[in-house]
């Protein structure tokens, strides 16, 4: 039987908090658009103001154009960014190659469940829909309506279960693994702009209004 938490009703995300560099993030609720810019000031990160317990999360995303080597741009769920015992579910774009995306998930701070997926397109060429469906025993990642990865909880295995915010950011990750993960940062095409449109979150699974943490 399908997990009902993976098919929860959704509605537009109307409010966000900006964790850092608010001048590099713009939000237009009227057009349902969020813009993140990476330039000489660094990047920026937004999140929902509410944590959610399971459901479907989606956004149309157009990733930055140009030579994005070194950058990470993303959309993901996390119980709290920076908490070493966080639960998390990720879509992460690696700036060295805009024709792939990485998925991953964490349970109580433990990840190492990365998978790389061939997109079949350049993620900066236009908007594509990225969806995370999260339930107590199943996680699915979808792109343009196609399931690219499914993870079923195994008996006795930890699984993301903490209430989570929806996050997105653009940042320089070139220092990780000596640049092998996202490539060395070049910056020749800055500013880099990542666009999020029609961001949707579940109805009825909000756990708390968290405000600015």
PDB file of C-alpha atoms in Angstrom:
ATOM      1  CA  UNK A   1       0.000   0.000   0.000  1.00  0.00           C
ATOM      2  CA  UNK A   2       1.299   3.457  -0.889  1.00  0.00           C
ATOM      3  CA  UNK A   3       2.405   5.616   2.007  1.00  0.00           C
ATOM      4  CA  UNK A   4      -0.201   8.428   2.295  1.00  0.00           C
ATOM      5  CA  UNK A   5       2.426  10.800   3.686  1.00  0.00           C
ATOM      6  CA  UNK A   6       4.128  10.770   0.281  1.00  0.00           C
ATOM      7  CA  UNK A   7       1.034  12.115  -1.454  1.00  0.00           C
ATOM      8  CA  UNK A   8       0.052  14.858   0.934  1.00  0.00           C
ATOM      9  CA  UNK A   9      -1.750  17.936  -0.285  1.00  0.00           C
ATOM     10  CA  UNK A  10       0.630  20.856  -0.900  1.00  0.00           C
ATOM     11  CA  UNK A  11       0.395  24.624  -0.988  1.00  0.00           C
ATOM     12  CA  UNK A  12       2.767  27.475  -1.937  1.00  0.00           C
ATOM     13  CA  UNK A  13       5.504  28.444   0.494  1.00  0.00           C
ATOM     14  CA  UNK A  14       4.543  32.004   1.437  1.00  0.00           C
ATOM     15  CA  UNK A  15       7.104  32.935   4.095  1.00  0.00           C
ATOM     16  CA  UNK A  16      10.852  32.388   4.300  1.00  0.00           C
ATOM     17  CA  UNK A  17      13.691  33.276   6.644  1.00  0.00           C
ATOM     18  CA  UNK A  18      17.147  34.150   5.299  1.00  0.00           C
ATOM     19  CA  UNK A  19      19.912  32.646   7.406  1.00  0.00           C
ATOM     20  CA  UNK A  20      22.769  34.748   6.034  1.00  0.00           C
ATOM     21  CA  UNK A  21      23.512  37.514   3.507  1.00  0.00           C
ATOM     22  CA  UNK A  22      19.871  38.663   3.159  1.00  0.00           C
ATOM     23  CA  UNK A  23      20.890  41.250   0.547  1.00  0.00           C
ATOM     24  CA  UNK A  24      21.710  38.318  -1.779  1.00  0.00           C
ATOM     25  CA  UNK A  25      18.224  36.797  -1.506  1.00  0.00           C
ATOM     26  CA  UNK A  26      14.976  38.198  -2.864  1.00  0.00           C
ATOM     27  CA  UNK A  27      11.515  36.714  -2.360  1.00  0.00           C
ATOM     28  CA  UNK A  28       8.429  37.693  -4.324  1.00  0.00           C
ATOM     29  CA  UNK A  29       5.335  35.953  -2.924  1.00  0.00           C
ATOM     30  CA  UNK A  30       3.236  37.514  -5.694  1.00  0.00           C
ATOM     31  CA  UNK A  31       5.180  35.711  -8.433  1.00  0.00           C
ATOM     32  CA  UNK A  32       6.139  32.784  -6.154  1.00  0.00           C
ATOM     33  CA  UNK A  33       9.827  33.351  -6.952  1.00  0.00           C
ATOM     34  CA  UNK A  34      12.943  33.239  -4.758  1.00  0.00           C
ATOM     35  CA  UNK A  35      16.312  34.386  -6.115  1.00  0.00           C
ATOM     36  CA  UNK A  36      19.704  33.545  -4.616  1.00  0.00           C
ATOM     37  CA  UNK A  37      22.836  35.341  -5.827  1.00  0.00           C
ATOM     38  CA  UNK A  38      26.482  34.365  -5.368  1.00  0.00           C
ATOM     39  CA  UNK A  39      29.028  37.157  -5.958  1.00  0.00           C
ATOM     40  CA  UNK A  40      31.870  38.907  -4.091  1.00  0.00           C
ATOM     41  CA  UNK A  41      29.702  38.911  -0.945  1.00  0.00           C
ATOM     42  CA  UNK A  42      29.489  35.128  -0.950  1.00  0.00           C
ATOM     43  CA  UNK A  43      26.219  33.228  -1.217  1.00  0.00           C
ATOM     44  CA  UNK A  44      22.980  33.100   0.711  1.00  0.00           C
ATOM     45  CA  UNK A  45      20.559  30.585   2.218  1.00  0.00           C
ATOM     46  CA  UNK A  46      16.813  30.689   2.746  1.00  0.00           C
ATOM     47  CA  UNK A  47      14.556  28.306   4.632  1.00  0.00           C
ATOM     48  CA  UNK A  48      10.930  27.829   5.517  1.00  0.00           C
ATOM     49  CA  UNK A  49       9.855  29.371   8.804  1.00  0.00           C
ATOM     50  CA  UNK A  50       8.129  26.119   9.755  1.00  0.00           C
ATOM     51  CA  UNK A  51       9.365  22.575  10.288  1.00  0.00           C
ATOM     52  CA  UNK A  52       7.356  19.786   8.674  1.00  0.00           C
ATOM     53  CA  UNK A  53       6.864  16.125   9.552  1.00  0.00           C
ATOM     54  CA  UNK A  54       6.728  14.178   6.275  1.00  0.00           C
ATOM     55  CA  UNK A  55       5.005  15.045   3.001  1.00  0.00           C
ATOM     56  CA  UNK A  56       5.840  16.294  -0.491  1.00  0.00           C
ATOM     57  CA  UNK A  57       8.173  19.245  -1.186  1.00  0.00           C
ATOM     58  CA  UNK A  58       8.745  20.655  -4.654  1.00  0.00           C
ATOM     59  CA  UNK A  59      10.190  23.563  -6.612  1.00  0.00           C
ATOM     60  CA  UNK A  60      10.888  24.591 -10.149  1.00  0.00           C
ATOM     61  CA  UNK A  61      14.609  25.470 -10.232  1.00  0.00           C
ATOM     62  CA  UNK A  62      16.808  27.156 -12.807  1.00  0.00           C
ATOM     63  CA  UNK A  63      20.434  26.811 -11.725  1.00  0.00           C
ATOM     64  CA  UNK A  64      23.110  29.465 -12.334  1.00  0.00           C
ATOM     65  CA  UNK A  65      24.554  29.937 -15.803  1.00  0.00           C
ATOM     66  CA  UNK A  66      28.206  30.150 -16.816  1.00  0.00           C
ATOM     67  CA  UNK A  67      31.273  28.505 -15.311  1.00  0.00           C
ATOM     68  CA  UNK A  68      29.961  27.488 -11.881  1.00  0.00           C
ATOM     69  CA  UNK A  69      32.934  25.338 -10.881  1.00  0.00           C
ATOM     70  CA  UNK A  70      33.371  25.253  -7.111  1.00  0.00           C
ATOM     71  CA  UNK A  71      29.789  26.175  -6.266  1.00  0.00           C
ATOM     72  CA  UNK A  72      27.088  24.073  -4.629  1.00  0.00           C
ATOM     73  CA  UNK A  73      23.447  24.994  -5.240  1.00  0.00           C
ATOM     74  CA  UNK A  74      20.681  22.925  -3.783  1.00  0.00           C
ATOM     75  CA  UNK A  75      17.305  22.309  -2.233  1.00  0.00           C
ATOM     76  CA  UNK A  76      17.048  20.087   0.827  1.00  0.00           C
ATOM     77  CA  UNK A  77      15.287  19.235   4.071  1.00  0.00           C
ATOM     78  CA  UNK A  78      17.122  19.473   7.401  1.00  0.00           C
ATOM     79  CA  UNK A  79      16.047  19.322  11.021  1.00  0.00           C
ATOM     80  CA  UNK A  80      18.458  22.222  11.645  1.00  0.00           C
ATOM     81  CA  UNK A  81      21.409  23.331   9.525  1.00  0.00           C
ATOM     82  CA  UNK A  82      24.628  23.141  11.525  1.00  0.00           C
ATOM     83  CA  UNK A  83      23.308  20.616  14.056  1.00  0.00           C
ATOM     84  CA  UNK A  84      25.708  17.659  13.996  1.00  0.00           C
ATOM     85  CA  UNK A  85      22.877  15.234  14.802  1.00  0.00           C
ATOM     86  CA  UNK A  86      20.600  16.492  12.046  1.00  0.00           C
ATOM     87  CA  UNK A  87      18.262  14.515   9.841  1.00  0.00           C
ATOM     88  CA  UNK A  88      18.487  15.661   6.213  1.00  0.00           C
ATOM     89  CA  UNK A  89      17.348  14.836   2.654  1.00  0.00           C
ATOM     90  CA  UNK A  90      19.178  16.524  -0.239  1.00  0.00           C
ATOM     91  CA  UNK A  91      19.229  17.520  -3.861  1.00  0.00           C
ATOM     92  CA  UNK A  92      22.705  19.013  -4.473  1.00  0.00           C
ATOM     93  CA  UNK A  93      24.058  20.384  -7.736  1.00  0.00           C
ATOM     94  CA  UNK A  94      27.834  20.228  -8.117  1.00  0.00           C
ATOM     95  CA  UNK A  95      29.120  23.257  -9.999  1.00  0.00           C
ATOM     96  CA  UNK A  96      31.819  21.344 -11.865  1.00  0.00           C
ATOM     97  CA  UNK A  97      29.170  19.500 -13.915  1.00  0.00           C
ATOM     98  CA  UNK A  98      25.691  20.921 -14.467  1.00  0.00           C
ATOM     99  CA  UNK A  99      24.429  17.752 -16.127  1.00  0.00           C
ATOM    100  CA  UNK A 100      24.401  15.763 -12.880  1.00  0.00           C
ATOM    101  CA  UNK A 101      22.771  16.044  -9.456  1.00  0.00           C
ATOM    102  CA  UNK A 102      23.633  14.346  -6.162  1.00  0.00           C
ATOM    103  CA  UNK A 103      21.051  12.941  -3.756  1.00  0.00           C
ATOM    104  CA  UNK A 104      21.788  12.014  -0.165  1.00  0.00           C
ATOM    105  CA  UNK A 105      20.124  11.624   3.221  1.00  0.00           C
ATOM    106  CA  UNK A 106      21.247  11.790   6.831  1.00  0.00           C
ATOM    107  CA  UNK A 107      19.938  10.169   9.976  1.00  0.00           C
ATOM    108  CA  UNK A 108      21.095  11.597  13.327  1.00  0.00           C
ATOM    109  CA  UNK A 109      24.070  13.226  11.613  1.00  0.00           C
ATOM    110  CA  UNK A 110      25.153  10.145   9.640  1.00  0.00           C
ATOM    111  CA  UNK A 111      25.145  10.455   5.859  1.00  0.00           C
ATOM    112  CA  UNK A 112      27.443   8.776   3.337  1.00  0.00           C
ATOM    113  CA  UNK A 113      24.461   7.695   1.276  1.00  0.00           C
ATOM    114  CA  UNK A 114      25.311   9.766  -1.787  1.00  0.00           C
ATOM    115  CA  UNK A 115      24.161   8.858  -5.271  1.00  0.00           C
ATOM    116  CA  UNK A 116      24.964  10.699  -8.517  1.00  0.00           C
ATOM    117  CA  UNK A 117      22.300  10.966 -11.229  1.00  0.00           C
ATOM    118  CA  UNK A 118      22.640  11.956 -14.877  1.00  0.00           C
ATOM    119  CA  UNK A 119      20.085  14.682 -15.544  1.00  0.00           C
ATOM    120  CA  UNK A 120      20.051  14.371 -19.314  1.00  0.00           C
ATOM    121  CA  UNK A 121      20.063  18.188 -19.549  1.00  0.00           C
ATOM    122  CA  UNK A 122      22.015  21.223 -18.348  1.00  0.00           C
ATOM    123  CA  UNK A 123      20.341  22.337 -15.117  1.00  0.00           C
ATOM    124  CA  UNK A 124      20.938  26.001 -16.019  1.00  0.00           C
ATOM    125  CA  UNK A 125      19.156  25.883 -19.389  1.00  0.00           C
ATOM    126  CA  UNK A 126      15.657  26.349 -17.953  1.00  0.00           C
ATOM    127  CA  UNK A 127      13.296  25.472 -15.129  1.00  0.00           C
ATOM    128  CA  UNK A 128      12.885  21.845 -14.095  1.00  0.00           C
ATOM    129  CA  UNK A 129      10.795  20.436 -11.255  1.00  0.00           C
ATOM    130  CA  UNK A 130      12.579  18.787  -8.310  1.00  0.00           C
ATOM    131  CA  UNK A 131      10.484  16.905  -5.751  1.00  0.00           C
ATOM    132  CA  UNK A 132      11.249  15.200  -2.435  1.00  0.00           C
ATOM    133  CA  UNK A 133       8.602  12.825  -1.077  1.00  0.00           C
ATOM    134  CA  UNK A 134       9.309  11.855   2.503  1.00  0.00           C
ATOM    135  CA  UNK A 135       7.448   9.365   4.649  1.00  0.00           C
ATOM    136  CA  UNK A 136       8.213   7.275   7.758  1.00  0.00           C
ATOM    137  CA  UNK A 137       9.429   4.330   5.669  1.00  0.00           C
ATOM    138  CA  UNK A 138      10.102   5.686   2.165  1.00  0.00           C
ATOM    139  CA  UNK A 139      11.950   8.582   0.509  1.00  0.00           C
ATOM    140  CA  UNK A 140      11.604   9.388  -3.178  1.00  0.00           C
ATOM    141  CA  UNK A 141      13.409  11.966  -5.291  1.00  0.00           C
ATOM    142  CA  UNK A 142      11.726  13.019  -8.555  1.00  0.00           C
ATOM    143  CA  UNK A 143      12.767  15.240 -11.464  1.00  0.00           C
ATOM    144  CA  UNK A 144      10.144  16.431 -13.942  1.00  0.00           C
ATOM    145  CA  UNK A 145       7.737  13.806 -12.626  1.00  0.00           C
ATOM    146  CA  UNK A 146      10.148  10.876 -12.924  1.00  0.00           C
ATOM    147  CA  UNK A 147      11.337   8.990  -9.833  1.00  0.00           C
ATOM    148  CA  UNK A 148      15.154   8.957  -9.950  1.00  0.00           C
ATOM    149  CA  UNK A 149      15.730   7.318  -6.549  1.00  0.00           C
ATOM    150  CA  UNK A 150      13.674   5.482  -3.934  1.00  0.00           C
ATOM    151  CA  UNK A 151      14.889   4.381  -0.511  1.00  0.00           C
ATOM    152  CA  UNK A 152      12.790   2.020   1.608  1.00  0.00           C
ATOM    153  CA  UNK A 153      13.503   1.836   5.333  1.00  0.00           C
ATOM    154  CA  UNK A 154      15.012  -1.507   6.311  1.00  0.00           C
ATOM    155  CA  UNK A 155      14.069  -3.234   9.543  1.00  0.00           C
ATOM    156  CA  UNK A 156      16.149  -1.866  12.397  1.00  0.00           C
ATOM    157  CA  UNK A 157      17.677   0.889  10.251  1.00  0.00           C
ATOM    158  CA  UNK A 158      17.676   4.538  11.213  1.00  0.00           C
ATOM    159  CA  UNK A 159      15.643   6.820   8.961  1.00  0.00           C
ATOM    160  CA  UNK A 160      14.977  10.587   8.834  1.00  0.00           C
ATOM    161  CA  UNK A 161      12.134  11.249  11.259  1.00  0.00           C
ATOM    162  CA  UNK A 162      12.870  14.596  12.915  1.00  0.00           C
ATOM    163  CA  UNK A 163      10.685  17.527  11.797  1.00  0.00           C
ATOM    164  CA  UNK A 164      12.585  19.406   9.085  1.00  0.00           C
ATOM    165  CA  UNK A 165      12.813  22.828   7.473  1.00  0.00           C
ATOM    166  CA  UNK A 166      12.976  23.234   3.701  1.00  0.00           C
ATOM    167  CA  UNK A 167      16.266  24.959   2.801  1.00  0.00           C
ATOM    168  CA  UNK A 168      18.051  26.198  -0.318  1.00  0.00           C
ATOM    169  CA  UNK A 169      21.443  27.849  -0.719  1.00  0.00           C
ATOM    170  CA  UNK A 170      24.245  28.806  -3.073  1.00  0.00           C
ATOM    171  CA  UNK A 171      27.771  28.624  -1.633  1.00  0.00           C
ATOM    172  CA  UNK A 172      31.437  28.061  -2.447  1.00  0.00           C
ATOM    173  CA  UNK A 173      32.226  24.417  -1.622  1.00  0.00           C
ATOM    174  CA  UNK A 174      35.553  24.305  -3.446  1.00  0.00           C
ATOM    175  CA  UNK A 175      37.491  23.744  -0.215  1.00  0.00           C
ATOM    176  CA  UNK A 176      35.840  20.343   0.336  1.00  0.00           C
ATOM    177  CA  UNK A 177      38.016  17.366  -0.616  1.00  0.00           C
ATOM    178  CA  UNK A 178      40.558  19.726  -2.204  1.00  0.00           C
ATOM    179  CA  UNK A 179      38.068  20.753  -4.852  1.00  0.00           C
ATOM    180  CA  UNK A 180      37.268  17.262  -6.065  1.00  0.00           C
ATOM    181  CA  UNK A 181      33.590  17.457  -5.022  1.00  0.00           C
ATOM    182  CA  UNK A 182      32.450  20.631  -6.783  1.00  0.00           C
ATOM    183  CA  UNK A 183      35.644  21.638  -8.605  1.00  0.00           C
ATOM    184  CA  UNK A 184      37.905  24.639  -7.953  1.00  0.00           C
ATOM    185  CA  UNK A 185      36.171  27.998  -7.745  1.00  0.00           C
ATOM    186  CA  UNK A 186      36.785  30.088 -10.875  1.00  0.00           C
ATOM    187  CA  UNK A 187      34.221  32.886 -10.584  1.00  0.00           C
ATOM    188  CA  UNK A 188      34.654  34.236 -14.089  1.00  0.00           C
ATOM    189  CA  UNK A 189      30.897  34.494 -14.675  1.00  0.00           C
ATOM    190  CA  UNK A 190      29.821  36.002 -11.336  1.00  0.00           C
ATOM    191  CA  UNK A 191      27.267  37.002 -10.286  1.00  0.00           C
ATOM    192  CA  UNK A 192      25.649  33.559 -10.271  1.00  0.00           C
ATOM    193  CA  UNK A 193      21.880  33.497  -9.912  1.00  0.00           C
ATOM    194  CA  UNK A 194      19.782  30.511  -8.842  1.00  0.00           C
ATOM    195  CA  UNK A 195      16.012  30.847  -9.323  1.00  0.00           C
ATOM    196  CA  UNK A 196      13.344  28.961  -7.353  1.00  0.00           C
ATOM    197  CA  UNK A 197       9.752  29.179  -8.547  1.00  0.00           C
ATOM    198  CA  UNK A 198       6.471  27.690  -7.341  1.00  0.00           C
ATOM    199  CA  UNK A 199       7.948  26.263  -4.143  1.00  0.00           C
ATOM    200  CA  UNK A 200       5.381  23.970  -2.518  1.00  0.00           C
ATOM    201  CA  UNK A 201       5.262  22.447   0.959  1.00  0.00           C
ATOM    202  CA  UNK A 202       2.831  20.014   2.625  1.00  0.00           C
ATOM    203  CA  UNK A 203      -0.509  21.070   4.073  1.00  0.00           C
ATOM    204  CA  UNK A 204      -1.241  19.847   7.563  1.00  0.00           C
ATOM    205  CA  UNK A 205       2.178  18.509   8.585  1.00  0.00           C
ATOM    206  CA  UNK A 206       3.673  21.702  10.014  1.00  0.00           C
ATOM    207  CA  UNK A 207       5.084  21.061  13.462  1.00  0.00           C
ATOM    208  CA  UNK A 208       5.977  24.522  14.741  1.00  0.00           C
ATOM    209  CA  UNK A 209       6.458  28.116  13.754  1.00  0.00           C
ATOM    210  CA  UNK A 210      10.162  28.451  14.370  1.00  0.00           C
ATOM    211  CA  UNK A 211      10.846  32.107  13.611  1.00  0.00           C
ATOM    212  CA  UNK A 212      14.460  33.159  13.080  1.00  0.00           C
ATOM    213  CA  UNK A 213      16.822  30.713  14.769  1.00  0.00           C
TER     214      UNK A 213
END
